[in-house]
Coordinates of C-alpha atoms in Angstrom, one line a residue:
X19 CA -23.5 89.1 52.9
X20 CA -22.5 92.8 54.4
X21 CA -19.2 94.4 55.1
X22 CA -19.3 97.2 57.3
X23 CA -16.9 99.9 57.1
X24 CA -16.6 102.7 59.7
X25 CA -18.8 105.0 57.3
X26 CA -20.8 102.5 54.8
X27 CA -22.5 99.1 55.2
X28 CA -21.5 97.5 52.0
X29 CA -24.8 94.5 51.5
X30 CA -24.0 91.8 48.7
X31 CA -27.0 89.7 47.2
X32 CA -26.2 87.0 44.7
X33 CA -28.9 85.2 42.4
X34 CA -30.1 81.9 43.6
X35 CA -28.2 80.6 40.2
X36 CA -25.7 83.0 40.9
X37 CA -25.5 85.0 37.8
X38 CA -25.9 87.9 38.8
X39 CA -24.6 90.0 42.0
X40 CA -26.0 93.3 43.3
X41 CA -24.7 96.0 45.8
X42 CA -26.4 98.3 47.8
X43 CA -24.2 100.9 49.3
X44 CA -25.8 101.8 52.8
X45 CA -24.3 105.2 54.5
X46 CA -23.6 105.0 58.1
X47 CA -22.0 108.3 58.5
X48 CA -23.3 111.6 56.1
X49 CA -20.5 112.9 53.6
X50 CA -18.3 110.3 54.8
X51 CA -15.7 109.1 51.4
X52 CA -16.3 105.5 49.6
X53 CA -13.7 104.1 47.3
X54 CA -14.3 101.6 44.8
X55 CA -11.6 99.4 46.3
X56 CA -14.1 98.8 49.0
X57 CA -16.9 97.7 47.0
X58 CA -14.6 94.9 45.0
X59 CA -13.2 94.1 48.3
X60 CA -16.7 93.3 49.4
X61 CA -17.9 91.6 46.2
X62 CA -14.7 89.4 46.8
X63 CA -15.4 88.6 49.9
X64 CA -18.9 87.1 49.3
X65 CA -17.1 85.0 46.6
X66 CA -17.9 87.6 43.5
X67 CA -15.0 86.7 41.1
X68 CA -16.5 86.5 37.8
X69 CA -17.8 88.9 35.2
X70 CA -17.8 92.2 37.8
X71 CA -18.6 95.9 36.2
X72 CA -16.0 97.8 36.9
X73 CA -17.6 100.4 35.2
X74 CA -20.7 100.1 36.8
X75 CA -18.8 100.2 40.7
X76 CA -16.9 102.8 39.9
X77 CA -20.4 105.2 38.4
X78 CA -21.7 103.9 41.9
X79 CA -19.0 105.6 44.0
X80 CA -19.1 109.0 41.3
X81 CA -22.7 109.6 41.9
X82 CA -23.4 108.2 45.3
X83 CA -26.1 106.1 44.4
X84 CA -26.8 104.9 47.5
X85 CA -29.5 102.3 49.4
X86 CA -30.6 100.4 46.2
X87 CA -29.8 97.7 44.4
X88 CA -27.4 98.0 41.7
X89 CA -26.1 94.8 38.9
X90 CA -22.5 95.2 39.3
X91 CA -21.4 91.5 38.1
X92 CA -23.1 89.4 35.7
X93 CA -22.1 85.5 35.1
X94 CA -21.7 84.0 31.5
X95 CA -24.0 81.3 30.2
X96 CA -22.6 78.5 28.4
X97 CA -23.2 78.1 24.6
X98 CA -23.8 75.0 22.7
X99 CA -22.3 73.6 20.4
X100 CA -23.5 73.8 16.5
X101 CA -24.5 70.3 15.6
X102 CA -23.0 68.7 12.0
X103 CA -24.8 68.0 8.9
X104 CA -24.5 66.4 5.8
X105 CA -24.1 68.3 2.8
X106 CA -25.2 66.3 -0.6
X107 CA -24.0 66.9 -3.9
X108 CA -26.6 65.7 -6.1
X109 CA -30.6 66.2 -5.1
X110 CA -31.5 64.4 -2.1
X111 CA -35.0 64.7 -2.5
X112 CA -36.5 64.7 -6.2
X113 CA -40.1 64.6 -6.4
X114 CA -41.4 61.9 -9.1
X115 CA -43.8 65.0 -10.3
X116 CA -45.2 65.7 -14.0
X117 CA -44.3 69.0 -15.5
X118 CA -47.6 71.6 -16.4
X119 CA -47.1 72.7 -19.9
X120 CA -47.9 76.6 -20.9
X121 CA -51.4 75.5 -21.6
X122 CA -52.3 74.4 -18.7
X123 CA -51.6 70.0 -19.9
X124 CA -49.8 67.6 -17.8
X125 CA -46.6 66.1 -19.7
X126 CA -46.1 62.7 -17.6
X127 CA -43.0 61.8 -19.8
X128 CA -41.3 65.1 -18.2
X129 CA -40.0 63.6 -15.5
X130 CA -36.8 64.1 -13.3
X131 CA -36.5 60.2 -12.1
X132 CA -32.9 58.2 -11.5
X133 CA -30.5 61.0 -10.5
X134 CA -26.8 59.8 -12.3
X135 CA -23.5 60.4 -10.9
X136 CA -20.2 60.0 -12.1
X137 CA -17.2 57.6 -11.2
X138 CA -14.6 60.2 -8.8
X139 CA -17.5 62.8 -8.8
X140 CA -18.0 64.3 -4.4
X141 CA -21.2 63.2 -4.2
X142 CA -21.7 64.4 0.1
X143 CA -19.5 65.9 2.5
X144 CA -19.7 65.7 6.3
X145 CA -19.7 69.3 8.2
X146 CA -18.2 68.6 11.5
X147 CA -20.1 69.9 14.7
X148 CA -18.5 72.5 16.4
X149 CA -17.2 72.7 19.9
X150 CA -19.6 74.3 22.8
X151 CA -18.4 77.5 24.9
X152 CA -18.7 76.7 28.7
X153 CA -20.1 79.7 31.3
X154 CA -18.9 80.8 34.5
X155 CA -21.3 82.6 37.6
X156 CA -20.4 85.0 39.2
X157 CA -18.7 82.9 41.6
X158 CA -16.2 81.2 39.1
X159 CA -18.7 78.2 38.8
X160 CA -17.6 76.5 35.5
X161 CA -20.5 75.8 33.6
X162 CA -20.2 72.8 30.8
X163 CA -21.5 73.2 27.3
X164 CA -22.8 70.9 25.6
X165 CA -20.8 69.8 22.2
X166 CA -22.5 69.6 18.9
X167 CA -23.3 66.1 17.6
X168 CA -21.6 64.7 14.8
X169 CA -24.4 63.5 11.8
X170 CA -24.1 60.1 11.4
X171 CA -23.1 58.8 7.8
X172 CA -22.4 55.4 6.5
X173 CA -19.9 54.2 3.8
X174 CA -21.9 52.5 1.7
X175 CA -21.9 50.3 -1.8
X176 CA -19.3 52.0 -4.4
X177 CA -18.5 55.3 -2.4
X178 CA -14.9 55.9 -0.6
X179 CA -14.3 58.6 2.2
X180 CA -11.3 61.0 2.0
X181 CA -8.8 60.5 4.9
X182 CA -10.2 62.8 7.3
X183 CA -13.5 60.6 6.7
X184 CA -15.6 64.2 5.7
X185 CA -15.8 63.8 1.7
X186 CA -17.5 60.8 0.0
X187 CA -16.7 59.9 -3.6
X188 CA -18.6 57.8 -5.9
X189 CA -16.4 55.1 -7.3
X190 CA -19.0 54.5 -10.6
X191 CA -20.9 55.9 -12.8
X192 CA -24.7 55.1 -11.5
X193 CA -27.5 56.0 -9.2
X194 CA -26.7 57.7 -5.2
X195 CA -29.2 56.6 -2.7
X196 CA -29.3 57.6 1.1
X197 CA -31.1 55.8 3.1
X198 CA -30.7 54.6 7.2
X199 CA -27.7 56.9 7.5
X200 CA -25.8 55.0 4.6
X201 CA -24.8 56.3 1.3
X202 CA -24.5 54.0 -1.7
X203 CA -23.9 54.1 -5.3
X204 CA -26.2 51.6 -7.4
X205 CA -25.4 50.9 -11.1
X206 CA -28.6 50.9 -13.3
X207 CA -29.5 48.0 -15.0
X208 CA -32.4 48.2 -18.4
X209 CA -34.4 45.5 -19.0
X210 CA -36.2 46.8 -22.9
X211 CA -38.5 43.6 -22.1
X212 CA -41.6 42.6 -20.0
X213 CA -41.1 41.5 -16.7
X214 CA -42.9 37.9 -17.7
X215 CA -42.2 34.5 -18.2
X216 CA -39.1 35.4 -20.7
X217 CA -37.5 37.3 -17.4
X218 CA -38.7 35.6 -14.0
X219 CA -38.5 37.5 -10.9
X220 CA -36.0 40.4 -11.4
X221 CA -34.2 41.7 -7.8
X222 CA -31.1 44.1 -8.4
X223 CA -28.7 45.5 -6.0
X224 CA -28.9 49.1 -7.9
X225 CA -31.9 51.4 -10.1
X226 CA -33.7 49.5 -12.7
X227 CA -35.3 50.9 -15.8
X228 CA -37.8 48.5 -17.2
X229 CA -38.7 49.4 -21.1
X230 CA -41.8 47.0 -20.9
X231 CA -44.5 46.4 -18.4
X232 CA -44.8 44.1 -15.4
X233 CA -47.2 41.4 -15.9
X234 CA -49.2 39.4 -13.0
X235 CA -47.6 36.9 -10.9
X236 CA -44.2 38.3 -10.9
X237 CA -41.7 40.6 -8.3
X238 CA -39.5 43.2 -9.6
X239 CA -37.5 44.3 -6.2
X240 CA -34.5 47.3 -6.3
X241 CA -32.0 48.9 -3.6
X242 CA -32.3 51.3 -6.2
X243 CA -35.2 53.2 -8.1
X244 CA -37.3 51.8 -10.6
X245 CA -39.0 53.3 -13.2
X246 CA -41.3 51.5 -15.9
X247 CA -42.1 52.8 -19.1
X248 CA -45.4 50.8 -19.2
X249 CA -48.3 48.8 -16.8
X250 CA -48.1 47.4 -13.5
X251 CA -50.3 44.3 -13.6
X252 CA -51.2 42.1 -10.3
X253 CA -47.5 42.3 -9.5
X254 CA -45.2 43.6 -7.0
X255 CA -42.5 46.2 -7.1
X256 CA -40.7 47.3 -4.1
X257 CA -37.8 49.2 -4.2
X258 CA -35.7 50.9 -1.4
X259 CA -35.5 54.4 -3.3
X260 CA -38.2 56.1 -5.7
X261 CA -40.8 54.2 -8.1
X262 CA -42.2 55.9 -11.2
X263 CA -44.7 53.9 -13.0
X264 CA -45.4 55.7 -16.5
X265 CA -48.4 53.7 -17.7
X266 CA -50.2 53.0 -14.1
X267 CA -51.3 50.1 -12.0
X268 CA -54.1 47.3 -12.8
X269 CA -54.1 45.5 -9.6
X270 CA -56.2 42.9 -9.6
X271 CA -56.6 43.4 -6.0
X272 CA -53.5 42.1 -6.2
X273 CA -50.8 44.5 -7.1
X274 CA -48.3 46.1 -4.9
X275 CA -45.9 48.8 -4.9
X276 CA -43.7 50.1 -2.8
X277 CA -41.1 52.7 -2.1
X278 CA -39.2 54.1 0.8
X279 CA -39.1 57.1 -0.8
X280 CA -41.7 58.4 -3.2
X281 CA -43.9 56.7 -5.9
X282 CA -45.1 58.6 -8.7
X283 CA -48.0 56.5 -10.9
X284 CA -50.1 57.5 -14.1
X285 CA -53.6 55.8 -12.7
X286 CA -53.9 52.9 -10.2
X287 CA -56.9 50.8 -10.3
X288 CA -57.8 47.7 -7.3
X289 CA -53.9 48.2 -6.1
X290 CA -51.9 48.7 -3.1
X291 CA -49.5 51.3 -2.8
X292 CA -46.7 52.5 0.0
X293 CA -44.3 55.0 0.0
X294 CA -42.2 56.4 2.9
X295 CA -42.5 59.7 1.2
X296 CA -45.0 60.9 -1.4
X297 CA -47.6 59.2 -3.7
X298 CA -48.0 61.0 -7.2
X299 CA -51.0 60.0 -9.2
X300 CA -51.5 62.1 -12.4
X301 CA -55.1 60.9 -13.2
X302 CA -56.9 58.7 -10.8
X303 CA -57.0 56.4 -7.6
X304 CA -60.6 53.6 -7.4
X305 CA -61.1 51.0 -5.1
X306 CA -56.7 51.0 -4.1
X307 CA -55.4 51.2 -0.8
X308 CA -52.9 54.3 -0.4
X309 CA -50.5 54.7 2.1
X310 CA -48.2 57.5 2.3
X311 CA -45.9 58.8 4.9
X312 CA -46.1 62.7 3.6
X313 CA -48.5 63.4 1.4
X314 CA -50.9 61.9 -1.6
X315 CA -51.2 64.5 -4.6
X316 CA -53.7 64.1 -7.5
X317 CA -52.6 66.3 -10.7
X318 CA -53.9 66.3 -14.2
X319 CA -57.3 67.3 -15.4
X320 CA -59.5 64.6 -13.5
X321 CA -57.1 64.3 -10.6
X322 CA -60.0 61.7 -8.9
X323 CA -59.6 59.7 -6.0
X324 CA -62.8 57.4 -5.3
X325 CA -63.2 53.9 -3.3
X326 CA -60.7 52.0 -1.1
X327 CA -58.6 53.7 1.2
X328 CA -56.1 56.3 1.5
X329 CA -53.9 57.3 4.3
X330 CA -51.1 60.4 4.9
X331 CA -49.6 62.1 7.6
X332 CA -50.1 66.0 6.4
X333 CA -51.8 65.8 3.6
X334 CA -54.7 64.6 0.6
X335 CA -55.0 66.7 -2.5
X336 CA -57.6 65.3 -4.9
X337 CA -59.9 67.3 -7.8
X338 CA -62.7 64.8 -7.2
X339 CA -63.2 62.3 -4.0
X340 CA -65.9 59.9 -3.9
X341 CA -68.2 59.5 -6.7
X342 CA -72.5 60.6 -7.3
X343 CA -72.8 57.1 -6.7
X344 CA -72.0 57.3 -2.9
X345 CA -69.4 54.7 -3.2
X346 CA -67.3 54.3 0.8
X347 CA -64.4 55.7 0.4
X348 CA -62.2 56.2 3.1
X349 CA -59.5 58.8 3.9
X350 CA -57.4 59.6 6.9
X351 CA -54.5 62.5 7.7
X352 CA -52.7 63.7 10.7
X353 CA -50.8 60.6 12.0
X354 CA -48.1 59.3 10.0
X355 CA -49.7 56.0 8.9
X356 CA -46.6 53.4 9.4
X357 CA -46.9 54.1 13.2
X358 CA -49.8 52.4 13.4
X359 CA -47.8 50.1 11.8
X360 CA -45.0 49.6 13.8
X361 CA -46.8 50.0 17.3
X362 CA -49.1 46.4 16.0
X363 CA -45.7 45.0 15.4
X364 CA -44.4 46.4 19.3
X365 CA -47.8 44.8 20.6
X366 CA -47.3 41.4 19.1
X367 CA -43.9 41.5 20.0
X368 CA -44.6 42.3 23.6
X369 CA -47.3 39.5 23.9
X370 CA -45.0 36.8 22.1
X371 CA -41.9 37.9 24.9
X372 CA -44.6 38.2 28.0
X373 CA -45.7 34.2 26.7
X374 CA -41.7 33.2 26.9
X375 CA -41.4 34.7 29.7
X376 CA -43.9 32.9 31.5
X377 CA -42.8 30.2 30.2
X378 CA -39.2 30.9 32.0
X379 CA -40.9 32.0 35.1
X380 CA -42.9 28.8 35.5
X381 CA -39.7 26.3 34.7
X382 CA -37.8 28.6 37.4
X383 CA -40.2 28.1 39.8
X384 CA -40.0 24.1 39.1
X385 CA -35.9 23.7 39.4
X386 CA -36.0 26.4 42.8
X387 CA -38.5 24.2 44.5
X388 CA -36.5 21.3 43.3
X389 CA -33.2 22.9 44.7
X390 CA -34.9 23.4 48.2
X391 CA -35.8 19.9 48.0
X392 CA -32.2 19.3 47.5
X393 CA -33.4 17.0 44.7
X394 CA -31.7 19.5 42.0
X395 CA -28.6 17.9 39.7
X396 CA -25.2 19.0 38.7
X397 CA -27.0 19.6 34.7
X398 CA -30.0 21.0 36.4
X399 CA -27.8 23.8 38.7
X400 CA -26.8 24.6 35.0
X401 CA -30.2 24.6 33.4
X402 CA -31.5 26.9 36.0
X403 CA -28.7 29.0 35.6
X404 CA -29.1 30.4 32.1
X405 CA -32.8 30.3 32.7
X406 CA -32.0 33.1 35.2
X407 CA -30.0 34.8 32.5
X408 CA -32.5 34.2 29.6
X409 CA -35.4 35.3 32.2
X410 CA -33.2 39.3 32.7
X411 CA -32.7 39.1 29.2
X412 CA -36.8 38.6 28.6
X413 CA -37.0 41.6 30.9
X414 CA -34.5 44.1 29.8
X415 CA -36.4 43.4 26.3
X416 CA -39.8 43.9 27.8
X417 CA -38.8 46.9 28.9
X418 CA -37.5 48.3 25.7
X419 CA -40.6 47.2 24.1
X420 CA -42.7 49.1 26.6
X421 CA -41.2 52.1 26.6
X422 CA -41.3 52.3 22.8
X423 CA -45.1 51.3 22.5
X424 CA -45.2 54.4 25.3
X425 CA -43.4 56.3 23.2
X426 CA -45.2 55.4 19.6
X427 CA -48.6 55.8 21.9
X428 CA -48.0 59.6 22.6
X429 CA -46.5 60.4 19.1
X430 CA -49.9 59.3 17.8
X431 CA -52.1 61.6 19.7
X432 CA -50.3 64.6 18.3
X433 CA -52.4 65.8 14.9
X434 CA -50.3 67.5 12.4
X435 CA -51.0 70.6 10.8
X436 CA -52.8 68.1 8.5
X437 CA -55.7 68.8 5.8
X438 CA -57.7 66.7 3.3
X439 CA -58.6 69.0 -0.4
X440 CA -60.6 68.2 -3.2
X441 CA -60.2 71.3 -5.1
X442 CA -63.7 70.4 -7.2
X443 CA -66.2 68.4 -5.2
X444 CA -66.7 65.8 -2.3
X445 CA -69.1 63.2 -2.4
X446 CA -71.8 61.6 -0.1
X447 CA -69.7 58.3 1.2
X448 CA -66.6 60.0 2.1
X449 CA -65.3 59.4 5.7
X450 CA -62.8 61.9 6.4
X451 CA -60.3 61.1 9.8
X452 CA -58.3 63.4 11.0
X453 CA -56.7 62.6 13.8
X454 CA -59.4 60.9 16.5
X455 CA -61.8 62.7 14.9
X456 CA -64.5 61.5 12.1
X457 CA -66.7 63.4 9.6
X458 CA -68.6 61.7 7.2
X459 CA -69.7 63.1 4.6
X460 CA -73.7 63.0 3.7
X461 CA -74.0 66.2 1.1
X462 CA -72.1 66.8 -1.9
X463 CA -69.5 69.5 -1.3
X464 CA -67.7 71.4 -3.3
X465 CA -64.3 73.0 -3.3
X466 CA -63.8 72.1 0.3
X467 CA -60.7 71.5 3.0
X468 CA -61.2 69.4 5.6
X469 CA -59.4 70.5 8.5
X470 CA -59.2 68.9 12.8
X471 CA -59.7 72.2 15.0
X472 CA -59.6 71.5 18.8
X473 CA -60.6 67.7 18.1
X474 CA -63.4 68.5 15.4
X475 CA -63.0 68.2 12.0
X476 CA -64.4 71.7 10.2
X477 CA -65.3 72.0 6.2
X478 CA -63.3 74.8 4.9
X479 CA -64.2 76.6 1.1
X480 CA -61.6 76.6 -1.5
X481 CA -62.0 80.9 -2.5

């Protein structure tokens, strides 16, 4: 826009997102007098009412700086809000992992595993987002900020919230677990027995701390921890927290364990072990299945992981992998391994809801050509009626279910910064997957990483 004075033209230009406005001061007549009234008149005029430089209008008119573009009025972007967070009182995330001695030994026994708390003790406390600043343009355009988000937190087993819902306080003496959001206080319950015929099954709403082992055939299952002074046999132990087997796991080919959080074992031999977090093993892995959704560590002098299968999403850390022998053993990083998972569940839940609603579509199909016929009942208007419903219903969960297969589907073709170690040597036998990509490996190698670089997997030295 221009105003134009008896001695000036006066042009105002305003950003396309009209945070910023510029002047350029044109002289019509030579020596002629501008005031700075005239300038804010003009910015005012083109709608200017935010954020203008006085300073910088006035240093116009001083030194007569004239037929370019000067920033006179700049707008004010909104700023967001700081989300919340949670802010624990006892450690969140203790890693089930054997202390090194001076010289150089692994003490297994050293171990940091149920975390106590006492009865009263603030055990988290909820930092509340803060509100976000809105912006203006130059043109008194209010521009919304967004708020921070308040963290989510559940009340859980034995905890109580202070009035203003920000403090949580255990209400006993036992174990804090947080897990889907909720926080819970489990008691611990010790069990200076087997887990055999003399027990049965053993399931516990808390941590468990069994003095004995766990012999074949039976289940020990926690919302808790467990931890287990002795063997795991061809058993199951599944726990919603952390597992620490002291002794190891003799599978059978039919042991299991599992954690949501991390599992920390002596040796496992012909298992199966999950854990949302980390796996631990201080001495050796043949012929198991591993499945981890961090990483899987091997400590201790032999530190060897050899047969079966093991999977992670950043990383594997062996001394040893594979055996002179040239026995398969088959590792994969880079994709967190309970996506796979979940997207066979999405795909066998999609085919089972595509089945029903065929199954709708075809009865539908049946009662409309019926109601045309004006052969169609009172019972069958009814019928046809919540078919209609149970047919949107069908839909709106297809829909879901695609979106989140879509979803899964482009989370796994992004590769972590993921790598595969064995600090001493690799064998021949070794498939190594990272990512898409597969190496196998035909030569002994030693001290090597195993890395994915632009969709090829490379063999790195360990210096």
């Amino acid at each position: 826009m221009m105003d134009i004075l008896e001695n000036y033209k006066i042009e105002v230009e305003i950003s396309k997102d009209e945070m910023s406005a510029f002047v350029k001061i044109i002289p019509i007549r030579e020596g002629a007098e501008l005031k700075a009234d005239d300038i804010l008149k003009a910015l005012k005029n083109s709608g200017v009412v935010y954020g203008v430089d006085i300073d910088a209008v006035e240093r116009i008119v001083r030194e007569k700086k004239y037929n370019t573009n000067f920033l006179v009025a700049k707008g004010k972007e909104p700023v967001a809000g700081r989300d919340g967070e949670i802010r624990f009182y006892f450690e969140l995330k203790k890693e089930l992992k054997p202390k090194i001695t001076e010289d150089g030994r692994v003490d297994f026994r050293d171990l940091g595993y149920i975390t106590n708390v006492l009865k009263g003790q603030l055990i988290a406390e909820k930092i509340m987002p803060t509100k976000g600043i809105p912006g203006y343009t130059v043109k008194g355009k209010l521009l919304p900020a967004k708020d921070g988000k308040e963290p989510k937190l559940i009340v859980g087993k034995n905890v109580v919230s202070s009035e203003d819902k920000t403090k949580f306080y255990s209400l006993i003496d036992g174990s804090p677990s947080f897990q889907d959001h909720k926080i819970s206080v489990y008691p611990v319950m010790e069990i200076r027995d087997d887990i055999g015929p003399k027990t049965g099954n053993v399931e516990f709403i808390g941590s468990i701390k069994i003095y004995g082992n766990v012999v074949g055939g039976y289940r020990v299952k926690a919302q808790g921890d467990i931890e287990i002074e002795g063997y795991v046999e061809s058993a199951e132990v599944i726990s919603e927290g952390k597992v620490l087997i002291r002794g190891g796991v003799k599978g059978g080919n039919k042991g299991v364990v599992k954690a949501k959080s991390d599992v920390s074992v002596k040796f496992v031999e012909n298992g199966f072990i999950e854990a949302g977090g980390n796996i631990y093993i201080n001495e050796y892995a043949m012929h198991s299945v591993l499945i981890a959704g961090e990483n899987i560590k091997f400590s201790g002098k032999k530190g060897l992981l050899v047969g079966g299968r093991a999977s992670a999403h950043k990383e594997i850390f062996a001394n040893i992998i594979g055996s002179h022998m040239a026995t398969p053993t088959e590792l994969e990083v880079g994709v967190n391994p309970f996506l796979n998972i979940k997207l066979q569940e999405i795909v066998t839940n999609i085919k089972n809801a595509e089945f029903e609603l065929a199954k709708v579509e075809r009865a539908i199909l049946l009662f409309e050509t019926m109601k045309k016929a004006n052969k169609l009942s009172q019972e069958n208007y009814i019928t046809l009626e919540k078919l209609y419903n149970t047919r949107a219903s069908l839909k709106e969960n297809l829909n879901e279910l695609y979106k989140e297969k879509e979803k899964l589907e482009e989370e796994l073709k992004n590769i972590t910064e993921a790598r595969i170690t064995a600090k001493e040597v690799v064998y021949p036998g070794v498939a190594v997957k990272i990512g898409n990509a597969v190496y196998r490996v035909r030569d002994t190698i030693e001290r090597a990483i195993f890395l994915n670089r632009e969709g090829s997997i490379v063999v790195e030295r360990i210096i």
